[in-house]
Short mmCIF file of C-alpha atoms and ligand atoms in Angstrom, two decimals:
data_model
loop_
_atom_site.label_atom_id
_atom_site.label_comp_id
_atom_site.label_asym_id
_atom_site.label_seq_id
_atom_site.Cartn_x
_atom_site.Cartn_y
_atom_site.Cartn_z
CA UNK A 1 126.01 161.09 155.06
CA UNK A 2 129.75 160.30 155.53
CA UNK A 3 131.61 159.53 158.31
CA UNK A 4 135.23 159.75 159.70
CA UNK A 5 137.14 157.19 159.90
CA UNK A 6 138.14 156.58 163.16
CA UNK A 7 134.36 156.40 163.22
CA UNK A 8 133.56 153.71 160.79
CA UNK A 9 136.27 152.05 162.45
CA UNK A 10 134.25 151.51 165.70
CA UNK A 11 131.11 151.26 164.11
CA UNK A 12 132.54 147.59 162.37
CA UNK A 13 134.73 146.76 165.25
CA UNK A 14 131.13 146.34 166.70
CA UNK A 15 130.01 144.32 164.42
CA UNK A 16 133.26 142.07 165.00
CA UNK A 17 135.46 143.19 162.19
CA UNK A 18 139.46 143.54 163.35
CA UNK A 19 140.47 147.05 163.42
CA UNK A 20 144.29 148.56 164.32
CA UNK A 21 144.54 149.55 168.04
CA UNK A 22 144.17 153.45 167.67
CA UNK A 23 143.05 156.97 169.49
CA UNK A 24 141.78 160.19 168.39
CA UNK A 25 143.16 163.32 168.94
CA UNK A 26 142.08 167.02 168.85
CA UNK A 27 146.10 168.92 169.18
CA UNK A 28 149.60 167.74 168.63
CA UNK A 29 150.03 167.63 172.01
CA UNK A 30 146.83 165.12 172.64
CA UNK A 31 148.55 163.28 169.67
CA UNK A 32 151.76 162.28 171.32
CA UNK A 33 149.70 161.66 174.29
CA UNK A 34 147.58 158.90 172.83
CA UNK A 35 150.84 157.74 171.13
CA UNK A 36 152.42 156.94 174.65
CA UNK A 37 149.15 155.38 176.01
CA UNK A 38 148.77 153.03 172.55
CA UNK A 39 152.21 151.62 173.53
CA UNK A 40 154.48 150.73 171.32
CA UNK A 41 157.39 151.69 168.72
CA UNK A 42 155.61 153.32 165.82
CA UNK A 43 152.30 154.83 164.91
CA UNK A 44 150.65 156.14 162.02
CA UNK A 45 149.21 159.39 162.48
CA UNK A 46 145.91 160.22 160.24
CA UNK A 47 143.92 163.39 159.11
CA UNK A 48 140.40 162.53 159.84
CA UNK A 49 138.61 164.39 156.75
CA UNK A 50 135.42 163.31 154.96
CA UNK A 51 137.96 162.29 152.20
CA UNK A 52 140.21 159.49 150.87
CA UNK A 53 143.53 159.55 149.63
CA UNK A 54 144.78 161.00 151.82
CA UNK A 55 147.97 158.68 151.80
CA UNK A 56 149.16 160.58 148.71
CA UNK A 57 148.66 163.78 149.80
CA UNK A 58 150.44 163.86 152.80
CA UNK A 59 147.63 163.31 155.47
CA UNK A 60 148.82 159.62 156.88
CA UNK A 61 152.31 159.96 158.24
CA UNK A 62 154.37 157.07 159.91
CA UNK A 63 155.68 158.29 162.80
CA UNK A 64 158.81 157.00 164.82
CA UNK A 65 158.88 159.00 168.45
CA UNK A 66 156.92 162.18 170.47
CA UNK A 67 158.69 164.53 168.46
CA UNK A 68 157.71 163.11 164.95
CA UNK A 69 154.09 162.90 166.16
CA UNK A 70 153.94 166.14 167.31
CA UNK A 71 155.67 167.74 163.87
CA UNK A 72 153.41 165.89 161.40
CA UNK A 73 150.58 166.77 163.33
CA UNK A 74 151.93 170.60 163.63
CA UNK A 75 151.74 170.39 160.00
CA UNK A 76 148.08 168.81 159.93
CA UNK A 77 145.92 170.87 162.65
CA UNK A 78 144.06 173.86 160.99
CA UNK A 79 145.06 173.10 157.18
CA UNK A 80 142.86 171.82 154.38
CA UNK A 81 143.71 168.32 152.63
CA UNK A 82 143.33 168.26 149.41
CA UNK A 83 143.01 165.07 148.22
CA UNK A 84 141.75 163.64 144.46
CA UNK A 85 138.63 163.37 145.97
CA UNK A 86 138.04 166.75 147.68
CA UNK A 87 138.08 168.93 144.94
CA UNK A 88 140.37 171.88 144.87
CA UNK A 89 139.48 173.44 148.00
CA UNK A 90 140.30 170.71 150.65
CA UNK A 91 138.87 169.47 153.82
CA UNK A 92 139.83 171.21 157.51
CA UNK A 93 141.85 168.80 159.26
CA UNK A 94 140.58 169.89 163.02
CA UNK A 95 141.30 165.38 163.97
CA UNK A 96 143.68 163.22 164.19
CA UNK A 97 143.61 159.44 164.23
CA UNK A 98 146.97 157.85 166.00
CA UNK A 99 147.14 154.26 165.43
CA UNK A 100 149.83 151.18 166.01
CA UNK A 101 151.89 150.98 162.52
CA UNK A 102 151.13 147.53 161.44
CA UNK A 103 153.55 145.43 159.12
CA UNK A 104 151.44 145.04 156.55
CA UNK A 105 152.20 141.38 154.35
CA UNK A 106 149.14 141.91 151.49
CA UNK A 107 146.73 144.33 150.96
CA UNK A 108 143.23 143.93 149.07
CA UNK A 109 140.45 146.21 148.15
CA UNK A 110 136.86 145.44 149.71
CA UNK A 111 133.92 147.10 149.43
CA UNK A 112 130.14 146.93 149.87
CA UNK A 113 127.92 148.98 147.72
CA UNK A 114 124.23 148.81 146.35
CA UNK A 115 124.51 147.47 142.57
CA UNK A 116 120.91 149.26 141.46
CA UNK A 117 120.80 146.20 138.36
CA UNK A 118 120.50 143.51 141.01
CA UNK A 119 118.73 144.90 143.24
CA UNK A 120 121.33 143.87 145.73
CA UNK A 121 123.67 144.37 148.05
CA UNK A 122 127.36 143.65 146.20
CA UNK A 123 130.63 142.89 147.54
CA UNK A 124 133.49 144.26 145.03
CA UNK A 125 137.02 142.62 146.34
CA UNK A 126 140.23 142.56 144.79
CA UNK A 127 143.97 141.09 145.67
CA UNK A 128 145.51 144.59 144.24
CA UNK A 129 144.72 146.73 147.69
CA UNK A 130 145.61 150.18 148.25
CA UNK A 131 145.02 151.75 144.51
CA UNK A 132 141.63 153.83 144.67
CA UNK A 133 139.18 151.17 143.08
CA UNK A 134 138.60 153.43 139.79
CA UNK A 135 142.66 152.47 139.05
CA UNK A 136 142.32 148.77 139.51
CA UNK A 137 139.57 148.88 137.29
CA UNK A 138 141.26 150.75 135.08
CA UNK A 139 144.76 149.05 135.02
CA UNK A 140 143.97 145.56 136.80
CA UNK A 141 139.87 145.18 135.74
CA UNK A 142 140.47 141.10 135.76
CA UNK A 143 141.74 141.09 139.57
CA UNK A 144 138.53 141.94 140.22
CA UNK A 145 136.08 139.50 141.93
CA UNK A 146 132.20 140.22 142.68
CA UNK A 147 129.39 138.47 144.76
CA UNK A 148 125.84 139.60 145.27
CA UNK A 149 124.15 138.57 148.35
CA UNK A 150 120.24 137.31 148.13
CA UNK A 151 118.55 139.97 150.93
CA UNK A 152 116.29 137.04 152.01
CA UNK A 153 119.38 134.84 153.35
CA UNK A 154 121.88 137.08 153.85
CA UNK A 155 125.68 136.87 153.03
CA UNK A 156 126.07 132.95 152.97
CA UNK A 157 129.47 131.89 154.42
CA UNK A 158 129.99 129.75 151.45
CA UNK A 159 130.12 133.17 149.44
CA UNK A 160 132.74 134.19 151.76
CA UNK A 161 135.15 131.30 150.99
CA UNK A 162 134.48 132.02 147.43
CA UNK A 163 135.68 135.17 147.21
CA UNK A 164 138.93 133.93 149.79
CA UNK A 165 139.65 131.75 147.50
CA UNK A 166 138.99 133.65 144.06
CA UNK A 167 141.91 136.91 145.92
CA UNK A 168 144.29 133.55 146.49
CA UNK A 169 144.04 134.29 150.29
CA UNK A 170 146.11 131.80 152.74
CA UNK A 171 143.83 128.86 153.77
CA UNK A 172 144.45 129.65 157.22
CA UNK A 173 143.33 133.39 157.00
CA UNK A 174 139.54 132.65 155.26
CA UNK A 175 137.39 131.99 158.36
CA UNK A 176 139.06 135.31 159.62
CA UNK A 177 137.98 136.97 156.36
CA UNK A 178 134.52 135.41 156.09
CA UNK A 179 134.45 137.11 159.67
CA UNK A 180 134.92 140.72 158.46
CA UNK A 181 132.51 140.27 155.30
CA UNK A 182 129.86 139.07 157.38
CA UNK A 183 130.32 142.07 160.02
CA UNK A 184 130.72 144.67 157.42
CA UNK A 185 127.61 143.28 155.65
CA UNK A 186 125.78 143.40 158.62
CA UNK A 187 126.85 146.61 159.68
CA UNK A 188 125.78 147.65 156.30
CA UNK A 189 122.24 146.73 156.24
CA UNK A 190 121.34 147.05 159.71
CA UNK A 191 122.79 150.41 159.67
CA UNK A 192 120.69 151.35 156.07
CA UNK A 193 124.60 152.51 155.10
CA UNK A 194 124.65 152.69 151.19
CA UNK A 195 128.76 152.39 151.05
CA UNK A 196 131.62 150.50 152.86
CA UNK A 197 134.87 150.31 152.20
CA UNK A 198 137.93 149.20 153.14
CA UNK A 199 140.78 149.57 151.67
CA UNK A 200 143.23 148.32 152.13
CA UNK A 201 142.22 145.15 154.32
CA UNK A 202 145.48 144.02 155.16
CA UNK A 203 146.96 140.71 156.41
CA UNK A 204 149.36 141.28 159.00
CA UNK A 205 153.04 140.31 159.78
CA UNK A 206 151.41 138.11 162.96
CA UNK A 207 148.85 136.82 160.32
CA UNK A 208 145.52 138.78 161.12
CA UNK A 209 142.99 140.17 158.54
CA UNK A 210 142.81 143.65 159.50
CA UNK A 211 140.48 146.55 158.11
CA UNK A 212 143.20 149.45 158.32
CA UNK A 213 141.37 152.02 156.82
CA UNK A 214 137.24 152.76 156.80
CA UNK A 215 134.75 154.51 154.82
CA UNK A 216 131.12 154.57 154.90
CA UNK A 217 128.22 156.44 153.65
CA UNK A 218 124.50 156.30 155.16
CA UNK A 219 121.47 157.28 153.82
CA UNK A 220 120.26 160.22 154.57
CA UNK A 221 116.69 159.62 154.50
CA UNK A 222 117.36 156.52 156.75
CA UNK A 223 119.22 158.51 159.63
CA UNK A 224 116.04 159.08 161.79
CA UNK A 225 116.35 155.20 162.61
CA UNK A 226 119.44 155.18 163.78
CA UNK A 227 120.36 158.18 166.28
CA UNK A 228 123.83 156.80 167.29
CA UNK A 229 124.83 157.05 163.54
CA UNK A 230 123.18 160.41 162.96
CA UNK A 231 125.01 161.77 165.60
CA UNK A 232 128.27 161.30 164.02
CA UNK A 233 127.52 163.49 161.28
CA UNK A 234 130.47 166.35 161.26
CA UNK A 235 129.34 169.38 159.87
CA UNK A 236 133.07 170.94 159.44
CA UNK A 237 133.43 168.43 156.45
CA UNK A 238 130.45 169.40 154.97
CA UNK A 239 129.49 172.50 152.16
CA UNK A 240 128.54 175.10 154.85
CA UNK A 241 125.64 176.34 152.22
CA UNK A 242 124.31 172.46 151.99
CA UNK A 243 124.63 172.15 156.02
CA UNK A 244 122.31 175.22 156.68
CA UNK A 245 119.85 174.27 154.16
CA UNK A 246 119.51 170.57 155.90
CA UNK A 247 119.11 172.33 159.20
CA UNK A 248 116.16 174.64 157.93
CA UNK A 249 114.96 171.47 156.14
CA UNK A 250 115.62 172.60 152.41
CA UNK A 251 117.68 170.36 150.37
CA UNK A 252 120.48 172.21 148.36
CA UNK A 253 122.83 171.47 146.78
CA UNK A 254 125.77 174.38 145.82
CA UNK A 255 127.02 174.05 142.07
CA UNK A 256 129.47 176.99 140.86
CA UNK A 257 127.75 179.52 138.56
CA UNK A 258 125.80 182.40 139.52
CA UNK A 259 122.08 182.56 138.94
CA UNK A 260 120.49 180.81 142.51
CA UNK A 261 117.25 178.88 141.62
CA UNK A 262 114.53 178.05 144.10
CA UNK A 263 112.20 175.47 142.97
CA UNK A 264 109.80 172.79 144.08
CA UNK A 265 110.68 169.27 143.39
CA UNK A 266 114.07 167.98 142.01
CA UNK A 267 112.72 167.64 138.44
CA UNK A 268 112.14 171.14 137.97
CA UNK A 269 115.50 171.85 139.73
CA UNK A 270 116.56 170.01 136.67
CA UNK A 271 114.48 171.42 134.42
CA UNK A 272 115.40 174.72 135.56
CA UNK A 273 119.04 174.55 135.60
CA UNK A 274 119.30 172.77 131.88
CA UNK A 275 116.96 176.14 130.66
CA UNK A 276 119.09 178.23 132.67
CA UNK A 277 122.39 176.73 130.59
CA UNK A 278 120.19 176.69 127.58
CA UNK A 279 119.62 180.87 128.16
CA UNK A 280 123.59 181.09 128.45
CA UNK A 281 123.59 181.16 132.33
CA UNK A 282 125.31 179.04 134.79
CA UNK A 283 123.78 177.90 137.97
CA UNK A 284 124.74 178.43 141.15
CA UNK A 285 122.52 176.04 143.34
CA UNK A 286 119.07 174.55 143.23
CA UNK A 287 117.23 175.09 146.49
CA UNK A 288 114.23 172.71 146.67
CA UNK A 289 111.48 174.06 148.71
CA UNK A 290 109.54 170.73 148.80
CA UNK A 291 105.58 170.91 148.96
CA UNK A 292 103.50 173.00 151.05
CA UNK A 293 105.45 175.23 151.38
CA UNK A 294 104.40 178.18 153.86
CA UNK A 295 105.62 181.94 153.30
CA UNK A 296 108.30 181.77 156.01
CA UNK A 297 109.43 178.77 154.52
CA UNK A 298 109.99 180.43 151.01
CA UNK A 299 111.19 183.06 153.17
CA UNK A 300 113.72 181.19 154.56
CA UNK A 301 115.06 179.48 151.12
CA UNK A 302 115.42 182.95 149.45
CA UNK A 303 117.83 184.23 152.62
CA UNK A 304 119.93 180.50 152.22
CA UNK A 305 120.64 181.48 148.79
CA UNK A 306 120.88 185.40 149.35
CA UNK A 307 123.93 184.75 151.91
CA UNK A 308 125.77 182.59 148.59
CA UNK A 309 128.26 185.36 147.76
CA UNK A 310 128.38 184.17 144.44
CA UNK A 311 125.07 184.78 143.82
CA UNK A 312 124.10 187.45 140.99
CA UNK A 313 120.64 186.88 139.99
CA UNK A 314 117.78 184.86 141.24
CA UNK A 315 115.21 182.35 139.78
CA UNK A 316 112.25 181.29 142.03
CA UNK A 317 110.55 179.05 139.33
CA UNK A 318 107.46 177.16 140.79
CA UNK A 319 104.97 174.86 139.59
CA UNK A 320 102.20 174.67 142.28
CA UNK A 321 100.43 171.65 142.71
CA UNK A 322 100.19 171.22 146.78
CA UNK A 323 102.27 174.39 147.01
CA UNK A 324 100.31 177.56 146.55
CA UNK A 325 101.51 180.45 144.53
CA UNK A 326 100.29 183.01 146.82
CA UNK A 327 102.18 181.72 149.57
CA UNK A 328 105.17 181.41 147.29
CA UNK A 329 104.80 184.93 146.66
CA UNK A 330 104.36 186.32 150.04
CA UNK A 331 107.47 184.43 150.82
CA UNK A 332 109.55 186.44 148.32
CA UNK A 333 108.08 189.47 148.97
CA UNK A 334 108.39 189.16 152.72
CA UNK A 335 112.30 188.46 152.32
CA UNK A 336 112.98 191.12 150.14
CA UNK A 337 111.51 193.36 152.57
CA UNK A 338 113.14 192.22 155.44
CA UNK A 339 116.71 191.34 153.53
CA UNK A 340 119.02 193.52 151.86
CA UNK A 341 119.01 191.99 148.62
CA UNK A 342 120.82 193.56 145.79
CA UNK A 343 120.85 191.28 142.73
CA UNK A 344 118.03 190.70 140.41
CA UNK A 345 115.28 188.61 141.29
CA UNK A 346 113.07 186.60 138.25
CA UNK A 347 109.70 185.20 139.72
CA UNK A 348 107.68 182.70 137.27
CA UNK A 349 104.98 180.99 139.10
CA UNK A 350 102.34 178.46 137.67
CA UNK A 351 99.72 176.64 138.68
CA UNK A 352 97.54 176.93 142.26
CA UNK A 353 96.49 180.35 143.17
CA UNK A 354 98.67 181.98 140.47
CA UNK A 355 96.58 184.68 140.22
CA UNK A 356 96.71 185.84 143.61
CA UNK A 357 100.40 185.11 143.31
CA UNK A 358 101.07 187.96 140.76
CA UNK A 359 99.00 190.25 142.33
CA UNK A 360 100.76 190.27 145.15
CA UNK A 361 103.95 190.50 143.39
CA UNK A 362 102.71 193.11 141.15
CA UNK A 363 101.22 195.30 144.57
CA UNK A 364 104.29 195.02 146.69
CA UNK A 365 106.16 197.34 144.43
CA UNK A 366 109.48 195.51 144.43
CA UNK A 367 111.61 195.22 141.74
CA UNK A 368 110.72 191.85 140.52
CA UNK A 369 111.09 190.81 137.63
CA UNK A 370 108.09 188.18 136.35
CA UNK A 371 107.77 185.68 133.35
CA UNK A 372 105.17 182.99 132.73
CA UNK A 373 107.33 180.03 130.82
CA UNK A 374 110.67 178.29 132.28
CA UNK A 375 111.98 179.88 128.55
CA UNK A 376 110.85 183.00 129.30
CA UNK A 377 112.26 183.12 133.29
CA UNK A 378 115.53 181.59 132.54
CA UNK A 379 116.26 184.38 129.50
CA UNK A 380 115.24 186.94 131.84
CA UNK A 381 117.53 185.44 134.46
CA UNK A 382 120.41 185.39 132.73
CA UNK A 383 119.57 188.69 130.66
CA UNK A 384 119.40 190.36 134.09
CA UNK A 385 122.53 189.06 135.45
CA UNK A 386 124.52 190.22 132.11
CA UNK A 387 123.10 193.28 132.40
CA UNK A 388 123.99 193.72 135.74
CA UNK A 389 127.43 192.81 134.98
CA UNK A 390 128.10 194.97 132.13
CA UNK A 391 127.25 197.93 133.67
CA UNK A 392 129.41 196.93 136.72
CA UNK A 393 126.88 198.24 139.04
CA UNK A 394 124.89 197.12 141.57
CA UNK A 395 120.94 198.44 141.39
CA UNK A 396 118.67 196.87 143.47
CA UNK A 397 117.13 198.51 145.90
CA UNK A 398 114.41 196.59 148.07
CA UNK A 399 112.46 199.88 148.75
CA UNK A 400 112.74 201.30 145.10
CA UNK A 401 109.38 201.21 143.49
CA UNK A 402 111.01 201.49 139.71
CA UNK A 403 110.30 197.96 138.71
CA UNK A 404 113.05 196.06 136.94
CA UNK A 405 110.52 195.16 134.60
CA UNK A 406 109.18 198.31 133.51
CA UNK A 407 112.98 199.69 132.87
CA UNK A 408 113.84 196.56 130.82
P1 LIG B 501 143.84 156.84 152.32
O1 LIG B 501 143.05 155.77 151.67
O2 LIG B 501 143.00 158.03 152.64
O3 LIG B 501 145.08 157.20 151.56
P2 LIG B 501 144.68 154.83 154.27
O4 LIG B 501 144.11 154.69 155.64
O5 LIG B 501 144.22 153.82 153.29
O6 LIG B 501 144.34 156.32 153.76
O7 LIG B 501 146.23 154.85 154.39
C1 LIG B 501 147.08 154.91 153.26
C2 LIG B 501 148.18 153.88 153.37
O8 LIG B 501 148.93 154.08 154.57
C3 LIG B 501 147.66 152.45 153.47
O9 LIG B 501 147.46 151.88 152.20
C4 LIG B 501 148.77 151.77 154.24
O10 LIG B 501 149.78 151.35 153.35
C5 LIG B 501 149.32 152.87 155.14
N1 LIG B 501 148.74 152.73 156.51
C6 LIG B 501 147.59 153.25 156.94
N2 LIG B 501 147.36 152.91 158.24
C7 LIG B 501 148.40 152.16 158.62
C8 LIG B 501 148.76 151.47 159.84
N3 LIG B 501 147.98 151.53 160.93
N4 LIG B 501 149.91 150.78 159.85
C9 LIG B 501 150.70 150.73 158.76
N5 LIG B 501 150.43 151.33 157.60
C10 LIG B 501 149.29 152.04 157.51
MG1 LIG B 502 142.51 153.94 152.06
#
């Protein structure tokens, strides 16, 4: 899970790193309103999206007076960002971080990441701040400096110096940076975050090692530990199909094609999808129903990926081993009945209860249409959704007894 930020910001300003004075705001108005209660001459004023980059594309303006603040706001409120790293549909800016405008003397990279060959926690640092860290690898790779930190000791402040020394930092500015790796480090393992980064941390005119911009990423699976950080979660900056699943408790995750697969387990999401692209298709999600999964359930994952406009066909493709085919199959049926669902829907079940599965696919007299290998449902599934296409109409019909089947 990301997180603004202005929010980042606080969460390592507890954990005693040196952020810029600053204040959120929700309207231009509130924005020139914090400006005059930060004090001061000028202020940066910054889109708060789940996004960096935002530099470049316009969403970090310095401002100079009330009126500057409240046009580059004006221009931010109620528009999408698009930033290299959104993608080309943007993030809604709907906050605004106003903060003192620092002078800036240096700025380095910093971040904090899990490097999955150690096993470790490792801190990636370099003197060439500001650039996106995929440039500096790319055009300054020997700038670069690394340091892993042993889990059982923790980040050692002799690993700090290191580092201070290796980015050619000011001897009088290293116990101040040992200060901020050591509370980002913290903040990263206490928190179970899997990313933090600042960049740039700057050195100030007045001398002071300050993070001026934020970024981290929890784990997901780790949120139930820590409320305070779960509650920062903003769901405006989030796919609104991915959102909905995570509050049902289905994990999804939206892709761009047009055949919707529900499956159990990630593997056979895989599975799936590769067959799909193998048939000539191109999916459009993969909704993982998990184990055990009860009718309503089912129910409930076929209506997620039902309300996907760009949904034309659908795969449910399950391997039972705790799940249960029937159930599986008195979840379809019972969403078909109870949603209008007018794209084709390709059913291949396997293993526990799959005979009581079919049959109750086969006596519910909807048009679905069944396979018995992933080869078999996948062809189908994209055969279907051709078909469909070509002849530019749309047939299904819940209540219609002609099965799809029989008419192919
Ligand atoms: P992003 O990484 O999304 O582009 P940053 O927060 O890193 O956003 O801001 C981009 C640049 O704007 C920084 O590299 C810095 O030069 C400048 N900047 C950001 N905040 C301030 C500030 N408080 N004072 C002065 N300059 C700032
Ligand atoms: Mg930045």
């Amino acid at each position: 899970m990301d997180i603004h930020e202005y929010q980042a910001k606080e969460v390592l300003s507890n954990f005693g790193v040196t952020v810029p004075r600053g204040a959120l705001a929700y309207s231009p108005e509130q924005a020139a309103y914090r400006a005059r209660e930060l004090g001061g001459e000028r202020w940066v004023v910054k889109a708060q999206v789940h996004a960096g980059g935002r530099g470049k594309a316009g969403g970090v303006k310095i401002c100079a007076s009330d009126t500057e603040i409240q046009d580059a706001t004006e221009g931010m409120f109620g528009q999408k960002l698009v930033t290299h790293q959104t993608g080309p549909e943007g993030k809604g800016i709907y906050r605004v971080y106003v903060e003192e405008a620092l002078q800036i003397d240096h700025e380095f990279y910093l971040g904090f990441v899990l490097d999955r060959s150690s096993q470790r926690v490792m801190i990636v640092a370099s003197a060439e701040g500001g650039m996106e860290i995929e440039d500096i690898s790319a055009d300054r790779p020997d700038s670069i400096v690394r340091a892993t930190v042993e889990p059982a000791v923790g980040l050692q402040e002799f690993q700090g110096r290191e580092l201070a020394f290796k980015l050619g930092l000011d001897a009088s500015l290293v116990q101040q940076f040992v200060r901020t790796l050591q509370g980002c480090y913290r903040a990263f393992t206490e928190l179970d975050a899997t990313m933090v980064e600042i960049n740039p941390l700057v050195v100030s005119g007045d001398n002071r090692v300050i993070a001026l911009d934020a970024k981290m990423t929890f784990d997901a699976n780790a949120l139930f530990r820590h409320p305070h950080v779960a509650e920062l979660r903003d769901k405006s900056q989030e796919d609104p199909r991915e959102s909905r699943a995570a509050d049902r408790g289905l994990s999804y995750v939206g892709l761009e094609g047009n055949i919707g697969c529900i499956v159990n387990g990630a593997g056979l999401a895989m599975a799936t999808m590769d067959t799909i692209k193998l048939a000539g298709g191109e999916p459009a999600n993969f909704l993982d129903i998990g184990g055990g999964a009860t009718p309503d359930r089912v129910a409930k994952a076929f209506r997620l990926v039902i309300s996907d406009g760009n949904v034309e066909a659908i795969l449910v493709n399950i391997f039972a081993g705790i799940n249960r085919c029937d159930w599986v199959a008195e979840g379809v049926v019972q969403a078909l009945r109870e949603t209008q669902v007018d794209v084709p829907v390709i059913v291949r079940l396997a293993g526990t209860n799959v005979e009581e599965g079919q049959k109750i696919l086969a006596q519910s007299g909807l048009p679905i249409i069944r396979a018995t290998t992933l080869m078999e449902a996948a062809e189908r599934a994209v055969g279907a959704w051709r078909n469909d296409l070509s002849q530019g109409v749309v047939v299904r019909d819940p209540g219609a007894s002609k099965s799809l089947e029989a008419a192919s």
